[in-house]
CSV table of C-alpha atoms and ligand atoms in Angstrom, one decimal:
chain,number,residue,atom,x,y,z
A,66,MET,CA,2.0,76.5,-19.4
A,67,ARG,CA,2.7,79.9,-18.0
A,68,THR,CA,3.6,81.6,-21.3
A,69,ILE,CA,0.5,83.1,-23.0
A,70,ILE,CA,1.2,83.1,-26.7
A,71,GLU,CA,-0.4,85.1,-29.5
A,72,PRO,CA,-3.4,82.9,-30.3
A,73,PHE,CA,-2.8,83.2,-34.1
A,74,ARG,CA,-0.1,82.6,-36.6
A,75,ILE,CA,0.8,85.1,-39.3
A,76,LYS,CA,-0.1,84.5,-43.0
A,77,SER,CA,0.4,87.9,-44.5
A,78,VAL,CA,3.0,90.4,-43.4
A,79,GLU,CA,3.7,94.1,-43.8
A,80,PRO,CA,7.3,95.3,-43.6
A,81,LEU,CA,8.3,97.7,-40.9
A,82,ARG,CA,10.8,100.4,-42.0
A,83,HIS,CA,13.6,101.5,-39.7
A,84,THR,CA,14.7,105.1,-39.8
A,85,THR,CA,17.8,106.7,-38.4
A,86,ARG,CA,17.7,109.1,-35.4
A,87,GLU,CA,18.9,111.9,-37.8
A,88,GLU,CA,16.0,111.2,-40.2
A,89,ARG,CA,13.5,111.2,-37.3
A,90,GLU,CA,14.8,114.5,-36.1
A,91,ARG,CA,14.2,115.9,-39.5
A,92,PHE,CA,10.7,114.4,-39.7
A,93,LEU,CA,9.9,115.9,-36.3
A,94,GLU,CA,11.0,119.3,-37.4
A,95,ASP,CA,9.1,119.2,-40.7
A,96,ALA,CA,5.9,118.0,-38.8
A,97,GLY,CA,6.1,120.8,-36.2
A,98,TYR,CA,6.7,118.2,-33.5
A,99,ASN,CA,3.2,116.9,-34.1
A,100,LEU,CA,3.1,113.2,-34.5
A,101,PHE,CA,-0.2,113.3,-36.3
A,102,LEU,CA,1.6,115.1,-39.1
A,103,ILE,CA,4.3,112.4,-39.6
A,104,ALA,CA,3.8,110.1,-42.5
A,105,ALA,CA,3.0,106.5,-41.4
A,106,ARG,CA,5.9,105.1,-43.4
A,107,HIS,CA,8.2,106.9,-41.1
A,108,ILE,CA,6.8,105.2,-38.0
A,109,LEU,CA,8.3,101.9,-36.8
A,110,ILE,CA,5.7,100.9,-34.1
A,111,ASP,CA,2.5,102.8,-34.3
A,112,LEU,CA,0.6,103.0,-31.0
A,113,LEU,CA,-1.4,106.1,-31.9
A,114,THR,CA,-4.7,104.3,-31.7
A,115,ASP,CA,-6.3,100.9,-31.5
A,116,SER,CA,-9.1,102.2,-33.7
A,117,GLY,CA,-9.4,100.7,-37.2
A,118,THR,CA,-5.9,99.4,-36.9
A,119,SER,CA,-6.6,95.7,-36.2
A,120,ALA,CA,-5.4,92.8,-38.3
A,121,MET,CA,-8.3,91.0,-39.8
A,122,SER,CA,-8.5,87.2,-39.7
A,123,THR,CA,-8.6,84.7,-42.6
A,124,GLU,CA,-12.3,84.3,-41.9
A,125,GLN,CA,-12.9,88.0,-42.1
A,126,TRP,CA,-11.1,88.2,-45.4
A,127,ALA,CA,-13.1,85.3,-46.7
A,128,ALA,CA,-16.3,87.0,-45.5
A,129,ILE,CA,-15.2,90.1,-47.5
A,130,MET,CA,-15.4,88.0,-50.6
A,131,ARG,CA,-18.9,87.0,-49.7
A,132,GLY,CA,-20.0,90.7,-49.3
A,133,ASP,CA,-23.3,91.4,-51.1
A,134,GLU,CA,-23.2,94.9,-52.5
A,135,SER,CA,-26.9,95.3,-53.2
A,136,TYR,CA,-28.1,98.7,-52.4
A,137,ALA,CA,-31.1,97.5,-50.5
A,138,GLY,CA,-31.7,94.2,-48.5
A,139,SER,CA,-28.1,93.0,-48.9
A,140,GLU,CA,-27.4,89.5,-47.5
A,141,SER,CA,-24.4,91.0,-45.7
A,142,PHE,CA,-26.8,93.2,-43.6
A,143,PHE,CA,-28.9,90.2,-42.5
A,144,ARG,CA,-25.8,88.3,-41.6
A,145,LEU,CA,-24.6,91.2,-39.5
A,146,LYS,CA,-28.1,91.7,-38.0
A,147,ARG,CA,-28.3,88.1,-36.9
A,148,VAL,CA,-25.0,88.4,-35.0
A,149,ALA,CA,-25.8,91.8,-33.5
A,150,ASP,CA,-29.2,90.7,-32.4
A,151,ASP,CA,-27.9,87.6,-30.7
A,152,LEU,CA,-25.3,89.7,-28.9
A,153,THR,CA,-27.2,92.7,-27.8
A,154,GLY,CA,-30.8,91.5,-27.7
A,155,LEU,CA,-31.8,95.0,-28.9
A,156,ARG,CA,-34.6,95.1,-31.4
A,157,HIS,CA,-33.3,97.6,-33.9
A,158,MET,CA,-29.9,98.0,-35.5
A,159,VAL,CA,-28.5,100.2,-38.2
A,160,PRO,CA,-25.0,100.3,-39.5
A,161,ALA,CA,-23.1,103.6,-39.8
A,162,HIS,CA,-19.7,104.5,-41.3
A,163,GLN,CA,-18.1,104.7,-37.8
A,164,GLY,CA,-18.9,105.2,-34.1
A,165,ARG,CA,-19.2,109.0,-34.3
A,166,ALA,CA,-21.8,108.8,-37.1
A,167,ALA,CA,-23.9,106.6,-34.8
A,168,GLU,CA,-23.4,109.1,-32.0
A,169,ARG,CA,-24.4,112.1,-34.2
A,170,ILE,CA,-27.6,110.4,-35.3
A,171,LEU,CA,-28.5,109.3,-31.7
A,172,PHE,CA,-27.9,112.7,-30.1
A,173,THR,CA,-29.6,114.6,-33.0
A,174,VAL,CA,-32.7,112.6,-32.4
A,175,MET,CA,-32.6,112.5,-28.5
A,176,CYS,CA,-31.1,115.8,-27.4
A,177,LYS,CA,-32.2,119.4,-27.3
A,178,PRO,CA,-30.6,122.6,-25.9
A,179,GLY,CA,-30.9,122.5,-22.1
A,180,HIS,CA,-30.6,118.7,-22.0
A,181,ILE,CA,-27.9,116.9,-20.0
A,182,VAL,CA,-26.3,113.6,-20.9
A,183,PRO,CA,-24.4,112.0,-18.0
A,184,SER,CA,-21.7,109.3,-18.5
A,185,ASN,CA,-19.0,107.6,-16.6
A,186,THR,CA,-16.7,109.5,-18.9
A,187,HIS,CA,-17.7,110.7,-22.4
A,188,PHE,CA,-15.2,110.0,-25.2
A,189,ASP,CA,-14.3,113.2,-27.0
A,190,THR,CA,-16.4,112.6,-30.1
A,191,THR,CA,-19.3,111.7,-27.9
A,192,ARG,CA,-19.0,114.8,-25.9
A,193,ALA,CA,-18.6,116.9,-29.1
A,194,ASN,CA,-21.7,115.4,-30.7
A,195,ILE,CA,-23.8,116.0,-27.6
A,196,GLU,CA,-22.7,119.5,-27.3
A,197,PHE,CA,-23.3,120.2,-31.0
A,198,THR,CA,-27.0,119.7,-30.3
A,199,GLY,CA,-26.9,122.3,-27.5
A,200,ALA,CA,-27.1,119.7,-24.7
A,201,ARG,CA,-24.4,119.4,-22.0
A,202,ALA,CA,-22.2,116.3,-21.6
A,203,VAL,CA,-21.4,115.5,-17.9
A,204,ASP,CA,-18.8,113.0,-16.7
A,205,LEU,CA,-19.6,111.2,-13.4
A,206,PRO,CA,-16.7,108.8,-12.8
A,207,VAL,CA,-16.2,107.3,-9.4
A,208,PRO,CA,-14.1,109.8,-7.4
A,209,GLU,CA,-11.1,107.3,-7.1
A,210,ALA,CA,-10.7,107.5,-10.9
A,211,ALA,CA,-9.1,110.9,-10.4
A,212,ASP,CA,-6.1,109.3,-8.7
A,213,THR,CA,-3.9,107.8,-11.5
A,214,GLN,CA,-2.2,105.6,-8.9
A,215,ALA,CA,-5.4,104.1,-7.2
A,216,GLN,CA,-5.6,100.4,-7.7
A,217,LEU,CA,-9.3,99.6,-8.4
A,218,ALA,CA,-10.7,96.5,-10.1
A,219,PHE,CA,-13.4,98.6,-11.8
A,220,LYS,CA,-12.0,102.1,-12.1
A,221,GLY,CA,-14.3,102.8,-15.1
A,222,ASN,CA,-17.5,102.7,-13.0
A,223,MET,CA,-20.0,105.5,-12.8
A,224,ASP,CA,-20.6,107.3,-9.5
A,225,VAL,CA,-24.2,106.2,-8.9
A,226,ALA,CA,-24.8,108.5,-6.0
A,227,ALA,CA,-23.7,111.4,-8.2
A,228,LEU,CA,-26.1,110.3,-10.9
A,229,GLU,CA,-29.0,110.3,-8.5
A,230,LYS,CA,-28.0,113.7,-7.2
A,231,LEU,CA,-27.8,115.1,-10.7
A,232,ILE,CA,-31.2,113.8,-11.6
A,233,ALA,CA,-32.7,115.2,-8.3
A,234,ILE,CA,-31.1,118.7,-9.1
A,235,GLU,CA,-31.8,118.9,-12.8
A,236,GLY,CA,-35.0,116.9,-13.1
A,237,GLU,CA,-35.4,113.7,-15.1
A,238,ASP,CA,-37.1,115.6,-18.0
A,239,ARG,CA,-33.8,117.3,-18.8
A,240,ILE,CA,-31.9,114.0,-19.1
A,241,PRO,CA,-32.9,112.2,-22.3
A,242,LEU,CA,-30.5,109.3,-21.8
A,243,VAL,CA,-27.6,108.1,-19.6
A,244,MET,CA,-24.5,106.6,-21.2
A,245,LEU,CA,-21.9,104.2,-20.0
A,246,THR,CA,-18.6,103.8,-21.9
A,247,VAL,CA,-17.3,100.3,-21.7
A,248,THR,CA,-14.4,100.1,-21.2
A,249,ASN,CA,-13.9,103.7,-20.2
A,250,ASN,CA,-11.4,105.0,-22.8
A,251,SER,CA,-10.9,108.5,-21.6
A,252,GLY,CA,-10.7,107.2,-18.1
A,253,GLY,CA,-7.7,105.0,-18.9
A,254,GLY,CA,-9.3,102.1,-20.6
A,255,GLN,CA,-10.7,101.0,-17.3
A,256,PRO,CA,-13.6,98.5,-17.0
A,257,VAL,CA,-17.1,98.9,-15.7
A,258,SER,CA,-18.4,96.2,-13.4
A,259,MET,CA,-21.7,94.3,-14.1
A,260,ALA,CA,-22.9,95.5,-10.6
A,261,ASN,CA,-22.3,99.1,-11.7
A,262,ILE,CA,-24.1,98.6,-15.0
A,263,ALA,CA,-27.0,97.1,-13.1
A,264,ALA,CA,-27.0,99.9,-10.5
A,265,VAL,CA,-27.0,102.6,-13.1
A,266,GLN,CA,-29.8,100.9,-15.0
A,267,ALA,CA,-31.9,100.7,-11.8
A,268,VAL,CA,-31.6,104.4,-11.3
A,269,CYS,CA,-32.4,105.1,-14.9
A,270,ALA,CA,-35.4,102.8,-14.8
A,271,ARG,CA,-36.8,104.5,-11.7
A,272,HIS,CA,-36.8,107.8,-13.6
A,273,GLY,CA,-37.8,106.5,-17.0
A,274,ILE,CA,-34.5,107.5,-18.5
A,275,PRO,CA,-33.0,105.1,-21.2
A,276,LEU,CA,-29.5,103.7,-20.6
A,277,TYR,CA,-27.2,103.5,-23.6
A,278,LEU,CA,-23.8,101.7,-23.8
A,279,ASP,CA,-21.0,103.2,-25.7
A,280,ALA,CA,-20.0,99.6,-26.4
A,281,CYS,CA,-16.7,100.1,-28.4
A,282,ARG,CA,-14.8,97.7,-26.2
A,283,PHE,CA,-17.6,95.6,-24.8
A,284,ALA,CA,-15.6,92.3,-25.2
A,285,GLU,CA,-12.5,93.6,-23.3
A,286,ASN,CA,-14.9,94.8,-20.6
A,287,ALA,CA,-16.6,91.4,-20.5
A,288,TRP,CA,-13.2,89.8,-20.0
A,289,PHE,CA,-12.4,92.1,-17.0
A,290,ILE,CA,-15.8,91.1,-15.5
A,291,ARG,CA,-15.0,87.5,-15.9
A,292,THR,CA,-11.6,87.8,-14.3
A,293,ARG,CA,-12.3,90.4,-11.6
A,294,GLU,CA,-16.0,90.3,-10.6
A,295,PRO,CA,-17.1,87.4,-8.3
A,296,GLY,CA,-19.6,85.0,-9.9
A,297,TYR,CA,-18.5,85.2,-13.5
A,298,THR,CA,-15.4,83.0,-13.7
A,299,ASP,CA,-17.3,80.1,-15.4
A,300,TRP,CA,-19.2,82.3,-17.8
A,301,THR,CA,-18.3,82.6,-21.4
A,302,PRO,CA,-17.3,86.1,-22.6
A,303,LYS,CA,-20.4,86.1,-24.9
A,304,ARG,CA,-22.8,85.3,-22.0
A,305,ILE,CA,-21.2,88.1,-20.0
A,306,ALA,CA,-21.5,90.5,-22.9
A,307,GLN,CA,-25.1,89.5,-23.5
A,308,LYS,CA,-25.8,90.3,-19.8
A,309,MET,CA,-24.1,93.7,-20.1
A,310,PHE,CA,-26.3,94.6,-23.1
A,311,SER,CA,-29.5,93.2,-21.3
A,312,TYR,CA,-29.4,96.3,-19.0
A,313,ALA,CA,-29.3,98.7,-22.0
A,314,ASP,CA,-32.0,100.3,-24.0
A,315,GLY,CA,-29.6,101.0,-26.8
A,316,CYS,CA,-26.0,101.3,-27.8
A,317,THR,CA,-23.5,103.0,-30.1
A,318,PHE,CA,-20.6,100.9,-31.3
A,319,SER,CA,-17.4,101.6,-33.2
A,320,ALA,CA,-16.6,98.4,-35.1
A,321,LYS,CA,-13.1,99.8,-35.5
A,322,LYS,CA,-12.3,98.5,-32.0
A,323,ASP,CA,-13.9,95.2,-30.7
A,324,ALA,CA,-15.0,94.0,-34.1
A,325,PHE,CA,-11.5,94.0,-35.6
A,326,ALA,CA,-12.9,95.9,-38.6
A,327,ASN,CA,-11.0,98.7,-40.3
A,328,ILE,CA,-14.1,100.8,-40.6
A,329,GLY,CA,-17.8,100.8,-39.4
A,330,GLY,CA,-20.2,101.4,-36.6
A,331,LEU,CA,-23.6,100.4,-35.3
A,332,LEU,CA,-26.5,102.1,-33.6
A,333,CYS,CA,-28.9,99.9,-31.8
A,334,SER,CA,-32.1,100.7,-29.9
A,335,ASN,CA,-35.2,99.2,-28.4
A,336,ASP,CA,-37.4,102.2,-29.0
A,337,ASP,CA,-39.6,102.0,-32.2
A,338,ARG,CA,-40.2,105.8,-32.4
A,339,VAL,CA,-36.6,106.8,-31.8
A,340,PHE,CA,-35.4,104.1,-34.3
A,341,GLN,CA,-37.8,105.5,-37.0
A,342,GLN,CA,-36.3,109.0,-36.5
A,343,GLU,CA,-32.8,107.6,-36.5
A,344,THR,CA,-33.5,105.8,-39.7
A,345,ASN,CA,-34.7,108.9,-41.4
A,346,LEU,CA,-31.6,110.8,-40.4
A,347,LEU,CA,-29.4,107.8,-41.5
A,348,ILE,CA,-30.8,107.9,-45.0
A,349,LEU,CA,-30.0,111.6,-45.2
A,350,THR,CA,-26.3,111.3,-44.3
A,351,GLU,CA,-25.2,107.7,-44.2
A,352,GLY,CA,-27.2,105.7,-46.7
A,353,PHE,CA,-30.0,103.2,-46.9
A,354,PRO,CA,-30.6,101.4,-43.6
A,355,THR,CA,-29.3,98.1,-44.8
A,356,TYR,CA,-25.8,99.5,-45.6
A,357,GLY,CA,-25.5,102.7,-43.6
A,358,GLY,CA,-22.5,104.2,-45.4
A,359,LEU,CA,-20.6,101.0,-45.5
A,360,ALA,CA,-19.9,98.5,-48.3
A,361,GLY,CA,-21.6,95.1,-48.0
A,362,ARG,CA,-18.2,93.5,-47.5
A,363,ASP,CA,-17.5,95.8,-44.5
A,364,LEU,CA,-20.8,94.5,-42.9
A,365,ASP,CA,-19.6,90.9,-43.3
A,366,ALA,CA,-16.2,91.7,-41.8
A,367,ILE,CA,-17.9,93.2,-38.8
A,368,ALA,CA,-20.2,90.2,-38.4
A,369,VAL,CA,-17.3,87.8,-38.3
A,370,GLY,CA,-15.3,90.1,-36.0
A,371,LEU,CA,-18.1,90.4,-33.5
A,372,GLU,CA,-18.0,86.7,-33.0
A,373,GLU,CA,-14.2,86.3,-33.1
A,374,VAL,CA,-13.6,88.9,-30.4
A,375,LEU,CA,-15.4,86.9,-27.8
A,376,ASP,CA,-13.0,84.0,-28.1
A,377,ALA,CA,-11.6,83.4,-24.5
A,378,ASP,CA,-8.0,82.7,-25.7
A,379,TYR,CA,-8.0,85.9,-27.7
A,380,LEU,CA,-9.3,88.0,-24.8
A,381,ASN,CA,-6.9,86.4,-22.3
A,382,TYR,CA,-4.0,87.2,-24.6
A,383,ARG,CA,-5.2,90.7,-25.3
A,384,ILE,CA,-5.6,91.8,-21.7
A,385,VAL,CA,-2.5,90.0,-20.5
A,386,SER,CA,-0.3,91.5,-23.2
A,387,THR,CA,-1.5,95.0,-22.5
A,388,GLY,CA,-0.9,94.4,-18.8
A,389,TYR,CA,2.6,93.0,-19.7
A,390,LEU,CA,3.6,96.4,-21.3
A,391,GLY,CA,2.1,98.3,-18.3
A,392,ARG,CA,3.8,96.2,-15.6
A,393,HIS,CA,7.2,96.0,-17.3
A,394,ILE,CA,7.5,99.8,-17.4
A,395,ALA,CA,5.7,100.6,-14.1
A,396,ASP,CA,7.7,98.1,-12.1
A,397,HIS,CA,10.9,99.9,-13.4
A,398,GLY,CA,9.7,103.3,-12.2
A,399,VAL,CA,7.6,104.7,-15.1
A,400,PRO,CA,4.4,106.0,-13.6
A,401,ILE,CA,1.3,104.7,-15.5
A,402,VAL,CA,-2.4,105.0,-14.9
A,403,GLU,CA,-3.0,102.0,-12.6
A,404,PRO,CA,-4.1,99.3,-13.0
A,405,PRO,CA,-3.2,98.7,-16.7
A,406,GLY,CA,-6.3,99.2,-19.0
A,407,GLY,CA,-7.6,96.9,-21.7
A,408,HIS,CA,-6.6,98.6,-24.9
A,409,ALA,CA,-3.9,101.0,-23.9
A,410,ILE,CA,-1.3,102.0,-21.3
A,411,TYR,CA,-1.3,105.6,-20.2
A,412,ILE,CA,2.0,107.1,-18.8
A,413,ASP,CA,1.4,109.8,-16.3
A,414,ALA,CA,3.8,112.4,-17.8
A,415,ALA,CA,3.2,115.0,-15.1
A,416,ARG,CA,4.6,112.5,-12.6
A,417,MET,CA,7.4,111.3,-14.9
A,418,LEU,CA,8.5,114.7,-15.9
A,419,PRO,CA,7.8,117.0,-12.9
A,420,HIS,CA,10.3,119.5,-14.3
A,421,ILE,CA,8.0,120.3,-17.2
A,422,PRO,CA,4.9,122.4,-16.3
A,423,LYS,CA,1.6,121.6,-18.0
A,424,GLU,CA,1.8,124.8,-20.1
A,425,GLN,CA,4.9,123.2,-21.7
A,426,PHE,CA,3.0,120.0,-22.6
A,427,PRO,CA,5.0,117.3,-20.7
A,428,ALA,CA,3.1,114.4,-22.4
A,429,GLN,CA,3.8,115.8,-25.9
A,430,ALA,CA,7.4,116.3,-25.0
A,431,LEU,CA,7.5,112.6,-24.0
A,432,ALA,CA,5.7,111.5,-27.2
A,433,VAL,CA,8.3,113.4,-29.2
A,434,GLU,CA,11.2,111.9,-27.3
A,435,LEU,CA,9.8,108.4,-27.7
A,436,TYR,CA,9.6,108.9,-31.4
A,437,ARG,CA,13.0,110.5,-31.7
A,438,HIS,CA,14.6,107.7,-29.6
A,439,ALA,CA,12.9,104.6,-31.1
A,440,GLY,CA,10.5,105.5,-33.9
A,441,ILE,CA,7.4,104.8,-31.7
A,442,ARG,CA,4.3,106.9,-32.2
A,443,SER,CA,2.0,107.5,-29.2
A,444,VAL,CA,-0.5,110.3,-28.5
A,445,GLU,CA,-0.7,113.1,-25.9
A,446,ILE,CA,-3.9,113.2,-23.9
A,447,GLY,CA,-3.5,116.4,-21.9
A,448,THR,CA,-3.2,120.1,-22.2
A,449,LEU,CA,-2.4,120.0,-25.9
A,450,MET,CA,-5.5,118.0,-26.6
A,451,PHE,CA,-8.0,119.5,-24.1
A,452,GLY,CA,-6.5,122.9,-23.2
A,453,ASP,CA,-7.5,124.1,-19.7
A,454,ALA,CA,-10.1,121.3,-19.4
A,455,ALA,CA,-7.3,118.7,-19.2
A,456,GLN,CA,-7.4,116.8,-15.9
A,457,HIS,CA,-4.1,114.9,-16.4
A,458,GLU,CA,-1.0,115.0,-18.6
A,459,LEU,CA,-1.1,111.5,-20.1
A,460,LEU,CA,0.8,109.7,-22.9
A,461,ARG,CA,-1.4,107.0,-24.4
A,462,LEU,CA,0.2,103.9,-25.9
A,463,ALA,CA,-2.8,102.2,-27.7
A,464,ILE,CA,-2.3,98.6,-28.8
A,465,PRO,CA,-3.7,97.7,-32.2
A,466,ARG,CA,-5.4,94.3,-32.1
A,467,ARG,CA,-3.5,91.2,-33.3
A,468,VAL,CA,-0.9,93.4,-35.0
A,469,TYR,CA,2.3,93.5,-32.9
A,470,THR,CA,4.0,90.5,-31.3
A,471,GLN,CA,5.7,90.0,-28.0
A,472,SER,CA,9.1,91.1,-29.4
A,473,HIS,CA,7.6,94.4,-30.7
A,474,ILE,CA,6.2,95.0,-27.2
A,475,ASP,CA,9.6,94.1,-25.6
A,476,TYR,CA,11.1,96.7,-28.0
A,477,VAL,CA,8.6,99.3,-26.7
A,478,VAL,CA,9.4,98.4,-23.1
A,479,GLU,CA,13.1,98.8,-23.7
A,480,ALA,CA,12.6,102.1,-25.5
A,481,ILE,CA,10.5,103.6,-22.7
A,482,LEU,CA,12.9,102.5,-20.0
A,483,GLU,CA,15.8,104.1,-21.9
A,484,VAL,CA,13.9,107.3,-22.3
A,485,ASN,CA,13.1,107.1,-18.6
A,486,GLU,CA,16.9,107.0,-17.8
A,487,HIS,CA,17.5,110.3,-19.5
A,488,LYS,CA,14.2,111.9,-18.7
A,489,GLN,CA,15.7,114.9,-16.9
A,490,ASN,CA,17.1,116.0,-20.3
A,491,ILE,CA,13.7,116.1,-21.9
A,492,ARG,CA,12.6,119.7,-22.6
A,493,GLY,CA,9.1,121.2,-22.6
A,494,MET,CA,7.5,122.5,-25.8
A,495,VAL,CA,6.1,125.8,-27.0
A,496,LEU,CA,2.9,125.9,-29.0
A,497,LEU,CA,3.6,128.0,-32.2
A,498,GLU,CA,0.2,127.7,-34.0
A,499,SER,CA,-3.0,125.6,-34.1
A,500,ALA,CA,-6.5,125.7,-35.3
A,501,PRO,CA,-9.0,126.9,-32.6
A,502,SER,CA,-10.6,123.4,-32.3
A,503,LEU,CA,-9.1,120.0,-32.5
A,504,ARG,CA,-5.7,121.7,-32.0
A,505,HIS,CA,-3.8,118.5,-31.4
A,506,PHE,CA,-4.4,117.5,-35.0
A,507,SER,CA,-3.0,120.8,-36.4
A,508,ALA,CA,-0.7,122.1,-33.7
A,509,ARG,CA,2.9,123.1,-34.6
A,510,LEU,CA,5.3,123.2,-31.7
A,511,ARG,CA,9.0,123.6,-31.0
A,512,PRO,CA,11.1,122.3,-28.1
A,513,LEU,CA,12.2,124.9,-25.6
A,514,ALA,CA,15.9,125.8,-25.7
A,515,SER,CA,17.9,124.0,-23.0
B,708,PLP,C1,-15.2,105.1,-26.3
B,708,PLP,C2,-15.3,105.6,-27.7
B,708,PLP,N1,-16.5,106.0,-28.2
B,708,PLP,C3,-16.6,106.4,-29.4
B,708,PLP,C4,-15.5,106.4,-30.3
B,708,PLP,C5,-15.7,106.9,-31.7
B,708,PLP,O1,-15.6,105.9,-32.7
B,708,PLP,P1,-15.1,106.1,-34.2
B,708,PLP,O2,-13.7,106.5,-34.1
B,708,PLP,O3,-15.4,104.9,-34.9
B,708,PLP,O4,-15.9,107.3,-34.7
B,708,PLP,C6,-14.3,106.0,-29.9
B,708,PLP,C7,-13.1,106.0,-30.8
B,708,PLP,O5,-12.0,106.0,-30.4
B,708,PLP,C8,-14.1,105.5,-28.5
B,708,PLP,O6,-13.0,105.1,-28.1
């Protein structure tokens, strides 16, 4: 059969609420044209993020009932540890309340002012946590990644020559670890090849620098390796994931992505000394090492999710359905970051709306129009979010896992194509006020007069 169906049926449903265009216009005005400030009940299809928004399975809900809420030595922890150990092969694991908590602990232990942490591309919380310690976060994506239209099988790869050069210039003592984000979220949800992971590891090993994976979307990355990299077609996703982790000395992980959990994170490492320091810090801010700021039931939901996510039918559906959205809008003239990523489609708003300069936030203007037109929430990743550091003006449509069906995605396609038809009428935005940092959460804007 050519049709790839959702590999699940639906047992419990949540109603979606339609709003009128007039109501949405009012909600926009009240929220200062900032979609973060619109109440979720006023959103029809929410593509703000794929993080913590997954639908859990019957097995996960059943596991939640098994949750052991003991303060220390909970059975839930040991169930999670067994699954994590089998997957990563890393000696030590502690839970944390989400990915950024694992990041904060890792970088507090490993980084000092003057240090440099290279990555293919750091996610924004990763960068912020590194820079909070006084160290510098450096992105070393392959140069082709800068071109949103370049068609590359592994556009999330790190530039290995640039890494070698950085180590030669700065000295290995100033680089406490190297990170690889799989898949590369800030780089368009693009995958990293096994060959690239191996090449980065070889450079790290030569210089005695540990390699960490930011493994939020490890299973989606494994599926791209299986379908795009020669030699892996017959491998199970789990075996590919295990091989990816075999190159790493540690990892951070947000269970809100590829573990279908609504909350949670993990920090894993092979280094006994680092792990001891991490545990001390964990107790200070997250909790005892066998629960790490989570309830026992959360640990069980993550344990089950980590196994479910490696199901080949699920991964095939996931990557094909994200690609379906991307292809259906790109083939009708909407410029996206090519090729479609794993968890999200990114519209290149600077290309789509060339009449709106970046100082007038073209991707935000597009996000507002998509909500006004069809009640769809997306997120600007451009000058509003990053200020002058923005490299592109992107609108991200992140797809929650197992939440929306084919007809929801068809509705999104139709809405985007309709917006594309009247794109010349979309006006830029003026920023009225915002907090100095994280301004995309607090910004208030207004549309420019036509
Ligand atoms: C690549 C990447 N790293 C880290 C994080 C942080 O994880 P969390 O949101 O659980 O703190 C995210 C979240 O979106 C992410 O996409």
